[in-house]
CSV table of C-alpha atoms and ligand atoms in Angstrom, one decimal:
chain,number,residue,atom,x,y,z
A,1,MET,CA,-3.0,-19.3,51.3
A,2,ASP,CA,-6.1,-21.4,50.7
A,3,ASN,CA,-5.4,-24.7,52.5
A,4,THR,CA,-7.5,-26.8,50.1
A,5,PHE,CA,-6.6,-28.1,46.7
A,6,LYS,CA,-8.1,-30.2,43.9
A,7,ALA,CA,-6.8,-33.6,42.9
A,8,LEU,CA,-7.7,-36.8,41.1
A,9,VAL,CA,-8.0,-39.3,43.9
A,10,ILE,CA,-7.9,-43.1,43.4
A,11,ASN,CA,-9.9,-45.1,46.0
A,12,GLU,CA,-10.1,-48.8,46.6
A,13,SER,CA,-13.6,-50.2,47.2
A,14,THR,CA,-15.0,-53.6,47.4
A,15,THR,CA,-15.9,-53.5,43.7
A,16,GLY,CA,-12.6,-52.2,42.4
A,17,PHE,CA,-10.8,-48.8,42.1
A,18,THR,CA,-12.5,-45.5,41.5
A,19,LYS,CA,-11.2,-42.2,40.1
A,20,GLU,CA,-12.8,-39.0,41.5
A,21,ILE,CA,-11.9,-35.3,41.5
A,22,LYS,CA,-11.9,-34.3,45.1
A,23,GLU,CA,-10.9,-31.4,47.3
A,24,LYS,CA,-8.0,-32.3,49.7
A,25,ASN,CA,-6.4,-30.3,52.5
A,26,LEU,CA,-2.7,-29.4,52.5
A,27,SER,CA,-2.4,-30.9,55.9
A,28,GLU,CA,-3.0,-34.3,54.3
A,29,LEU,CA,0.3,-34.1,52.4
A,30,THR,CA,3.2,-35.7,54.1
A,31,LYS,CA,5.4,-32.8,55.4
A,32,ASN,CA,8.6,-32.5,53.4
A,33,ASP,CA,11.4,-30.0,52.4
A,34,LEU,CA,9.4,-28.5,49.5
A,35,LEU,CA,5.7,-27.7,49.1
A,36,ILE,CA,5.2,-27.1,45.4
A,37,LYS,CA,2.2,-25.5,43.6
A,38,VAL,CA,2.0,-27.6,40.5
A,39,SER,CA,1.2,-25.9,37.2
A,40,TYR,CA,1.5,-28.9,34.9
A,41,SER,CA,1.9,-32.7,35.2
A,42,SER,CA,1.9,-35.3,32.4
A,43,ILE,CA,0.3,-38.6,31.9
A,44,ASN,CA,2.5,-41.7,31.7
A,45,PHE,CA,1.9,-45.4,31.4
A,46,LYS,CA,3.0,-45.8,35.0
A,47,ASP,CA,0.2,-43.3,36.1
A,48,ALA,CA,-2.3,-45.5,34.3
A,49,LEU,CA,-1.1,-48.5,36.2
A,50,SER,CA,-1.2,-46.6,39.5
A,51,ALA,CA,-4.7,-45.3,38.7
A,52,SER,CA,-6.0,-48.8,37.9
A,53,GLY,CA,-4.8,-50.1,41.3
A,54,ASN,CA,-1.6,-51.9,40.2
A,55,LYS,CA,0.0,-52.8,43.5
A,56,GLY,CA,3.4,-53.1,41.9
A,57,VAL,CA,3.3,-49.3,41.4
A,58,THR,CA,1.0,-48.1,44.3
A,59,ARG,CA,0.4,-50.0,47.5
A,60,LYS,CA,-1.7,-47.6,49.5
A,61,PHE,CA,-5.0,-46.0,48.6
A,62,PRO,CA,-6.6,-43.4,48.6
A,63,HIS,CA,-3.8,-42.2,46.3
A,64,ILE,CA,-3.1,-39.2,44.0
A,65,PRO,CA,-1.0,-40.4,41.0
A,66,GLY,CA,1.2,-38.2,38.8
A,67,ILE,CA,4.9,-39.3,38.5
A,68,ASP,CA,6.0,-35.9,37.3
A,69,ALA,CA,5.3,-32.3,37.9
A,70,VAL,CA,6.5,-28.7,37.3
A,71,GLY,CA,5.6,-25.7,39.4
A,72,THR,CA,6.6,-23.1,41.9
A,73,VAL,CA,8.0,-23.6,45.4
A,74,ALA,CA,5.3,-22.3,47.9
A,75,GLU,CA,7.0,-23.4,51.2
A,76,SER,CA,10.6,-24.3,51.6
A,77,ASN,CA,13.1,-25.7,54.0
A,78,SER,CA,15.8,-25.7,51.4
A,79,LYS,CA,18.5,-23.1,50.6
A,80,LYS,CA,18.8,-24.5,47.0
A,81,PHE,CA,15.1,-24.0,46.2
A,82,PRO,CA,13.8,-20.8,48.0
A,83,ILE,CA,10.1,-19.9,47.8
A,84,GLY,CA,9.3,-18.8,44.3
A,85,SER,CA,11.8,-21.2,42.6
A,86,LYS,CA,10.5,-22.9,39.4
A,87,VAL,CA,11.2,-26.6,39.8
A,88,LEU,CA,10.8,-29.8,37.9
A,89,VAL,CA,10.3,-33.3,39.5
A,90,THR,CA,10.2,-36.7,37.8
A,91,GLY,CA,10.5,-40.2,39.2
A,92,PHE,CA,11.7,-41.3,42.7
A,93,ASP,CA,8.6,-42.1,44.7
A,94,LEU,CA,6.5,-39.2,43.3
A,95,GLY,CA,3.0,-40.5,42.2
A,96,MET,CA,3.9,-44.0,43.4
A,97,ASN,CA,3.3,-44.0,47.2
A,98,THR,CA,3.9,-40.3,47.6
A,99,TRP,CA,1.0,-38.1,46.3
A,100,GLY,CA,1.8,-36.9,42.9
A,101,GLY,CA,1.2,-34.3,40.2
A,102,PHE,CA,-2.5,-35.0,39.6
A,103,GLY,CA,-3.0,-32.8,42.7
A,104,GLU,CA,-2.5,-29.0,42.6
A,105,TYR,CA,0.1,-29.3,45.3
A,106,ILE,CA,2.9,-31.8,46.1
A,107,SER,CA,5.3,-32.1,49.0
A,108,ILE,CA,8.7,-33.6,48.3
A,109,PRO,CA,12.3,-34.0,49.5
A,110,GLU,CA,14.6,-31.4,47.9
A,111,LYS,CA,16.8,-34.1,46.4
A,112,TRP,CA,13.9,-35.0,44.0
A,113,ALA,CA,13.8,-31.6,42.4
A,114,VAL,CA,15.9,-29.9,39.7
A,115,HIS,CA,15.7,-26.3,38.6
A,116,LEU,CA,13.5,-25.7,35.6
A,117,PRO,CA,16.0,-25.3,32.7
A,118,ALA,CA,16.3,-21.8,31.3
A,119,GLY,CA,15.4,-22.9,27.8
A,120,LEU,CA,12.0,-24.5,28.7
A,121,THR,CA,8.6,-23.1,29.7
A,122,GLU,CA,6.7,-25.0,32.4
A,123,LYS,CA,4.4,-26.5,29.8
A,124,GLU,CA,7.4,-27.5,27.6
A,125,ALA,CA,9.0,-29.2,30.5
A,126,MET,CA,5.9,-31.4,31.1
A,127,SER,CA,5.5,-31.9,27.3
A,128,TYR,CA,8.7,-33.9,27.8
A,129,GLY,CA,8.1,-35.1,31.3
A,130,THR,CA,9.2,-38.5,32.4
A,131,ALA,CA,8.8,-39.8,28.8
A,132,GLY,CA,11.2,-37.1,27.5
A,133,LEU,CA,13.8,-37.8,30.2
A,134,THR,CA,13.6,-41.5,29.4
A,135,ALA,CA,13.8,-40.9,25.6
A,136,GLY,CA,16.8,-38.6,26.2
A,137,LEU,CA,18.5,-41.2,28.4
A,138,SER,CA,18.0,-43.8,25.7
A,139,VAL,CA,19.4,-41.5,22.9
A,140,CYS,CA,22.3,-40.5,25.1
A,141,GLN,CA,23.2,-44.2,25.8
A,142,ILE,CA,23.1,-44.9,22.1
A,143,LEU,CA,25.3,-42.0,21.1
A,144,GLN,CA,27.9,-43.1,23.5
A,145,SER,CA,28.5,-46.2,21.4
A,146,SER,CA,31.4,-45.7,19.0
A,147,THR,CA,29.8,-47.6,16.1
A,148,VAL,CA,26.6,-45.5,16.1
A,149,ASN,CA,26.5,-42.6,13.7
A,150,SER,CA,23.9,-41.6,11.1
A,151,GLU,CA,26.1,-42.7,8.2
A,152,ASN,CA,26.2,-46.3,9.4
A,153,GLY,CA,22.6,-47.1,9.2
A,154,LYS,CA,19.1,-46.6,10.5
A,155,ILE,CA,17.7,-46.8,14.1
A,156,VAL,CA,14.6,-48.6,15.0
A,157,VAL,CA,12.2,-47.3,17.7
A,158,SER,CA,9.2,-49.2,19.1
A,159,GLY,CA,6.0,-48.0,20.7
A,160,ALA,CA,6.6,-45.1,18.3
A,161,THR,CA,3.3,-43.3,18.9
A,162,GLY,CA,3.6,-43.5,22.7
A,163,GLY,CA,5.2,-41.0,25.0
A,164,VAL,CA,8.8,-42.3,25.1
A,165,GLY,CA,8.7,-43.6,21.5
A,166,SER,CA,7.4,-40.4,20.0
A,167,ILE,CA,10.0,-38.2,21.7
A,168,ALA,CA,12.8,-40.7,20.8
A,169,VAL,CA,11.8,-40.7,17.2
A,170,SER,CA,11.6,-36.9,17.1
A,171,ILE,CA,15.0,-36.4,18.8
A,172,LEU,CA,16.7,-38.9,16.5
A,173,ALA,CA,15.2,-37.4,13.4
A,174,LYS,CA,16.3,-33.9,14.6
A,175,ILE,CA,19.9,-35.0,15.0
A,176,GLY,CA,20.0,-36.6,11.6
A,177,PHE,CA,19.2,-40.3,11.9
A,178,ASP,CA,17.0,-42.3,9.7
A,179,VAL,CA,14.4,-43.8,11.9
A,180,LEU,CA,12.2,-46.9,11.4
A,181,ALA,CA,9.2,-46.5,13.6
A,182,VAL,CA,7.5,-49.7,14.8
A,183,SER,CA,3.8,-49.1,15.7
A,184,GLY,CA,0.6,-51.0,16.3
A,185,LYS,CA,-1.5,-48.1,15.0
A,186,LYS,CA,-2.2,-46.9,11.5
A,187,GLU,CA,-0.6,-43.5,12.0
A,188,ASN,CA,2.0,-43.4,9.2
A,189,GLU,CA,1.3,-39.8,8.4
A,190,TYR,CA,1.7,-38.7,12.0
A,191,LEU,CA,4.9,-40.8,12.4
A,192,ILE,CA,6.5,-39.5,9.2
A,193,ASN,CA,5.2,-35.9,8.9
A,194,SER,CA,4.9,-34.9,12.6
A,195,LEU,CA,7.6,-36.9,14.2
A,196,GLY,CA,10.1,-37.2,11.4
A,197,ALA,CA,10.4,-41.0,11.0
A,198,LYS,CA,11.8,-42.1,7.7
A,199,GLU,CA,9.7,-45.4,7.5
A,200,VAL,CA,7.0,-47.1,9.5
A,201,ILE,CA,6.5,-50.8,10.0
A,202,ASN,CA,3.4,-52.4,11.6
A,203,ARG,CA,4.2,-54.0,15.0
A,204,ASN,CA,3.0,-57.5,14.0
A,205,ASP,CA,4.9,-57.4,10.7
A,206,PHE,CA,8.1,-56.5,12.6
A,207,ILE,CA,7.5,-59.4,15.0
A,208,GLU,CA,6.8,-61.9,12.2
A,209,MET,CA,9.9,-60.8,10.3
A,210,TYR,CA,12.2,-61.9,13.2
A,211,ASP,CA,10.2,-64.4,15.2
A,212,SER,CA,11.6,-67.7,13.9
A,213,LYS,CA,15.3,-66.8,13.5
A,214,PRO,CA,18.0,-66.9,16.1
A,215,LEU,CA,19.8,-64.1,14.2
A,216,ALA,CA,18.7,-62.0,11.2
A,217,LYS,CA,20.2,-59.7,8.5
A,218,PRO,CA,22.1,-57.0,10.3
A,219,THR,CA,19.9,-54.0,9.5
A,220,PHE,CA,20.0,-51.4,12.3
A,221,VAL,CA,22.8,-49.5,13.8
A,222,ALA,CA,20.8,-49.3,17.1
A,223,GLY,CA,17.4,-49.7,18.6
A,224,ILE,CA,15.3,-48.0,21.2
A,225,ASP,CA,12.7,-50.4,22.6
A,226,THR,CA,9.9,-49.2,24.8
A,227,VAL,CA,7.6,-52.3,24.7
A,228,GLY,CA,9.7,-55.5,25.5
A,229,GLY,CA,8.9,-59.0,24.4
A,230,ALA,CA,9.2,-60.2,20.8
A,231,ILE,CA,9.9,-56.7,19.5
A,232,LEU,CA,12.9,-56.3,21.8
A,233,SER,CA,14.1,-59.8,20.7
A,234,GLY,CA,13.7,-58.8,17.0
A,235,MET,CA,15.8,-55.7,17.6
A,236,LEU,CA,18.6,-57.7,19.1
A,237,LYS,CA,18.6,-60.2,16.2
A,238,SER,CA,18.7,-57.5,13.6
A,239,THR,CA,21.3,-55.0,15.1
A,240,GLN,CA,24.6,-54.6,13.2
A,241,TYR,CA,28.0,-55.6,14.6
A,242,GLY,CA,28.9,-53.6,17.8
A,243,GLY,CA,25.4,-51.9,17.9
A,244,ILE,CA,23.3,-51.2,20.9
A,245,VAL,CA,19.7,-51.7,21.9
A,246,THR,CA,18.1,-49.9,24.8
A,247,CYS,CA,15.3,-51.3,26.9
A,248,CYS,CA,13.0,-49.2,29.1
A,249,GLY,CA,9.4,-50.5,29.0
A,250,MET,CA,7.0,-53.3,29.1
A,251,THR,CA,3.7,-52.3,27.4
A,252,GLY,CA,4.0,-55.4,25.2
A,253,SER,CA,5.6,-57.8,27.7
A,254,THR,CA,7.9,-58.1,30.7
A,255,GLU,CA,9.7,-61.0,29.0
A,256,VAL,CA,12.5,-61.1,26.5
A,257,ASN,CA,13.5,-64.2,24.6
A,258,THR,CA,16.9,-64.3,23.0
A,259,SER,CA,19.7,-66.6,22.2
A,260,ILE,CA,23.2,-65.5,23.0
A,261,PHE,CA,24.1,-65.1,19.3
A,262,PRO,CA,23.6,-61.3,19.0
A,263,PHE,CA,25.9,-60.8,21.9
A,264,ILE,CA,28.7,-63.3,21.1
A,265,LEU,CA,28.7,-63.1,17.3
A,266,ARG,CA,28.0,-59.4,16.8
A,267,GLY,CA,29.0,-57.8,20.1
A,268,VAL,CA,25.6,-56.2,20.4
A,269,HIS,CA,24.9,-54.4,23.7
A,270,LEU,CA,21.6,-54.5,25.6
A,271,ALA,CA,21.4,-51.4,27.7
A,272,GLY,CA,18.8,-51.0,30.5
A,273,ILE,CA,17.4,-47.5,31.0
A,274,ASP,CA,16.0,-46.2,34.3
A,275,SER,CA,14.8,-42.6,34.7
A,276,VAL,CA,13.4,-43.1,38.2
A,277,GLU,CA,16.6,-43.2,40.2
A,278,ALA,CA,18.8,-41.4,37.7
A,279,SER,CA,21.4,-39.2,39.4
A,280,LEU,CA,21.1,-35.5,39.6
A,281,SER,CA,24.0,-35.0,37.3
A,282,VAL,CA,22.5,-37.3,34.7
A,283,ARG,CA,19.1,-35.5,35.0
A,284,ASN,CA,20.8,-32.1,34.5
A,285,LEU,CA,22.7,-33.4,31.5
A,286,ILE,CA,19.6,-34.7,29.8
A,287,TRP,CA,17.4,-31.7,30.7
A,288,GLY,CA,20.2,-29.5,29.4
A,289,LYS,CA,20.1,-31.3,26.0
A,290,LEU,CA,16.3,-31.3,25.9
A,291,SER,CA,16.2,-27.6,26.4
A,292,ASN,CA,19.0,-26.8,23.9
A,293,GLU,CA,20.5,-28.9,21.1
A,294,TRP,CA,17.7,-31.5,21.2
A,295,LYS,CA,14.9,-29.1,21.7
A,296,LEU,CA,12.0,-30.1,19.6
A,297,SER,CA,10.0,-27.7,17.4
A,298,ASN,CA,7.2,-30.2,17.1
A,299,LEU,CA,6.3,-30.4,20.9
A,300,GLU,CA,2.8,-28.8,20.2
A,301,ASP,CA,2.1,-31.5,17.6
A,302,ILE,CA,3.0,-34.3,20.1
A,303,ILE,CA,1.0,-33.1,23.1
A,304,THR,CA,-2.6,-32.6,24.0
A,305,GLU,CA,-3.4,-30.3,26.9
A,306,ILE,CA,-6.1,-31.6,29.2
A,307,GLY,CA,-7.8,-30.6,32.5
A,308,LEU,CA,-8.5,-32.8,35.6
A,309,GLU,CA,-12.0,-33.7,34.3
A,310,GLU,CA,-10.5,-35.4,31.2
A,311,LEU,CA,-7.9,-37.4,33.1
A,312,PRO,CA,-9.9,-40.5,33.9
A,313,ASP,CA,-10.7,-41.2,30.3
A,314,LYS,CA,-7.2,-40.5,29.1
A,315,LEU,CA,-5.7,-42.9,31.8
A,316,ASP,CA,-8.0,-45.7,30.4
A,317,GLU,CA,-6.8,-44.9,26.9
A,318,ILE,CA,-3.2,-45.2,27.9
A,319,LEU,CA,-3.7,-48.4,29.7
A,320,THR,CA,-5.3,-50.0,26.6
A,321,GLY,CA,-2.5,-48.7,24.3
A,322,LYS,CA,-4.8,-46.4,22.4
A,323,ALA,CA,-3.1,-43.1,23.2
A,324,LYS,CA,-1.1,-41.2,20.6
A,325,GLY,CA,1.7,-38.8,21.8
A,326,ARG,CA,1.6,-37.1,25.2
A,327,TYR,CA,-1.2,-35.7,27.4
A,328,VAL,CA,-0.2,-32.8,29.5
A,329,LEU,CA,-2.4,-31.9,32.6
A,330,LYS,CA,-2.8,-28.2,33.3
A,331,HIS,CA,-4.0,-27.3,36.8
B,401,LIG,P1,2.6,-45.0,26.4
B,401,LIG,O1,1.4,-45.6,26.9
B,401,LIG,O2,2.6,-43.5,26.1
B,401,LIG,O3,3.1,-45.7,25.0
B,401,LIG,C1,3.3,-47.0,25.0
B,401,LIG,C2,3.2,-47.5,23.5
B,401,LIG,O4,3.5,-48.9,23.5
B,401,LIG,C3,1.8,-47.3,22.9
B,401,LIG,O5,1.5,-46.1,22.5
B,401,LIG,C4,1.9,-48.3,21.8
B,401,LIG,O6,2.6,-47.7,20.7
B,401,LIG,C5,2.8,-49.4,22.3
B,401,LIG,N1,2.1,-50.6,22.8
B,401,LIG,C6,0.9,-50.6,23.5
B,401,LIG,N2,0.5,-51.9,23.8
B,401,LIG,C7,1.4,-52.7,23.2
B,401,LIG,C8,1.5,-54.1,23.0
B,401,LIG,N3,0.6,-54.9,23.6
B,401,LIG,N4,2.6,-54.6,22.3
B,401,LIG,C9,3.5,-53.7,21.8
B,401,LIG,N5,3.4,-52.4,21.9
B,401,LIG,C10,2.4,-51.9,22.6
B,401,LIG,O7,3.8,-45.3,27.4
B,401,LIG,P2,5.2,-44.5,27.7
B,401,LIG,O8,5.8,-44.2,26.4
B,401,LIG,O9,5.0,-43.5,28.7
B,401,LIG,O10,6.0,-45.7,28.3
B,401,LIG,C11,6.4,-46.8,27.6
B,401,LIG,C12,7.0,-47.9,28.5
B,401,LIG,O11,8.2,-47.4,29.1
B,401,LIG,C13,6.1,-48.3,29.6
B,401,LIG,O12,6.2,-49.6,29.9
B,401,LIG,C14,6.6,-47.5,30.8
B,401,LIG,O13,6.3,-48.0,32.0
B,401,LIG,C15,8.1,-47.5,30.5
B,401,LIG,N6,8.8,-46.4,31.1
B,401,LIG,C16,10.0,-46.7,31.7
B,401,LIG,C17,10.7,-45.7,32.3
B,401,LIG,C18,12.0,-46.1,32.9
B,401,LIG,O14,12.6,-45.2,33.6
B,401,LIG,N7,12.5,-47.3,32.6
B,401,LIG,C19,10.3,-44.3,32.3
B,401,LIG,C20,9.1,-44.1,31.4
B,401,LIG,C21,8.4,-45.1,30.9
B,401,LIG,P3,2.3,-48.1,19.2
B,401,LIG,O15,0.8,-48.2,19.1
B,401,LIG,O16,2.8,-47.0,18.4
B,401,LIG,O17,2.9,-49.4,18.9
């Protein structure tokens, strides 16, 4: 086996952070249960934060980002995943302070891996990636609420052209919900024709509609928020009695401003979503659904496949909120 591999390496210098494609040696990876030859990774908002030097995500540089990866086990100390197993890894410390999927090899503890589900190719698995798992967790949480069904009203999804948002819109549309997509981009055709949203509202119009009121007309049976701030507040104010709003992201803001009225007058639930430390059984449940009853036929429309050379530009695009859909990195 060739002991070198290519990776996007982030370095800290006196003038800031640099992104360079470099050759690394396998001996530089921290020794762990599984050495995996990565076939695909995907590009997430957290990767963009890591690559820009955000110390809340990555403390040590030089660093190889990439919070998810799929590939083949090349060396193994695990009975569960012998050499040649196809595995899928998302979250935990991958791509944060452990070198991640933007390198052709990763070395990880076996408890971070799940078997690639039978119904997914490696590329499909990374077309979902962390964003798909998070969208799946959000949809699952919503469906557990007894008041939520497609007859009772529509569901609102924010950051709708982003990774988590676009997959959430697509899954909800597939299982029969009317979705109102909240987006800052003029992408109505994409949101309606490619993802299956019923209606689209501009992000600022949504904020304006709910900004000044402590409680608004009960409009939505549920909400999936990926951006935080005033949009999350708006969702809470406009959710029907007994409804639920999930919260997973902060591309808009890390704050949320709300009175207690949605909770005490309408019994609205606010549910936090975390994919990073989700248990193995929960991961297997969601990946099972993503590869079966929720499997999207529009994955090719949502993703753009890129190579290592294109990564630096795409990371900048994501950081500034300009990206549409998902970028999948092929090694
Ligand atoms: P993306 O960058 O793919 O998408 C984010 C979307 O947010 C953008 O496409 C844009 O959509 C919208 N947006 C961007 N800037 C703003 C803004 N200033 N105000 C409001 N909306 C904005 O990110 P992901 O979908 O990968 O992740 C979304 C969030 O979820 C991130 O904060 C990420 O860290 C978090 N996340 C959390 C996870 C968890 O386990 N809790 C797992 C995965 C992600 P549009 O233009 O359509 O409005």
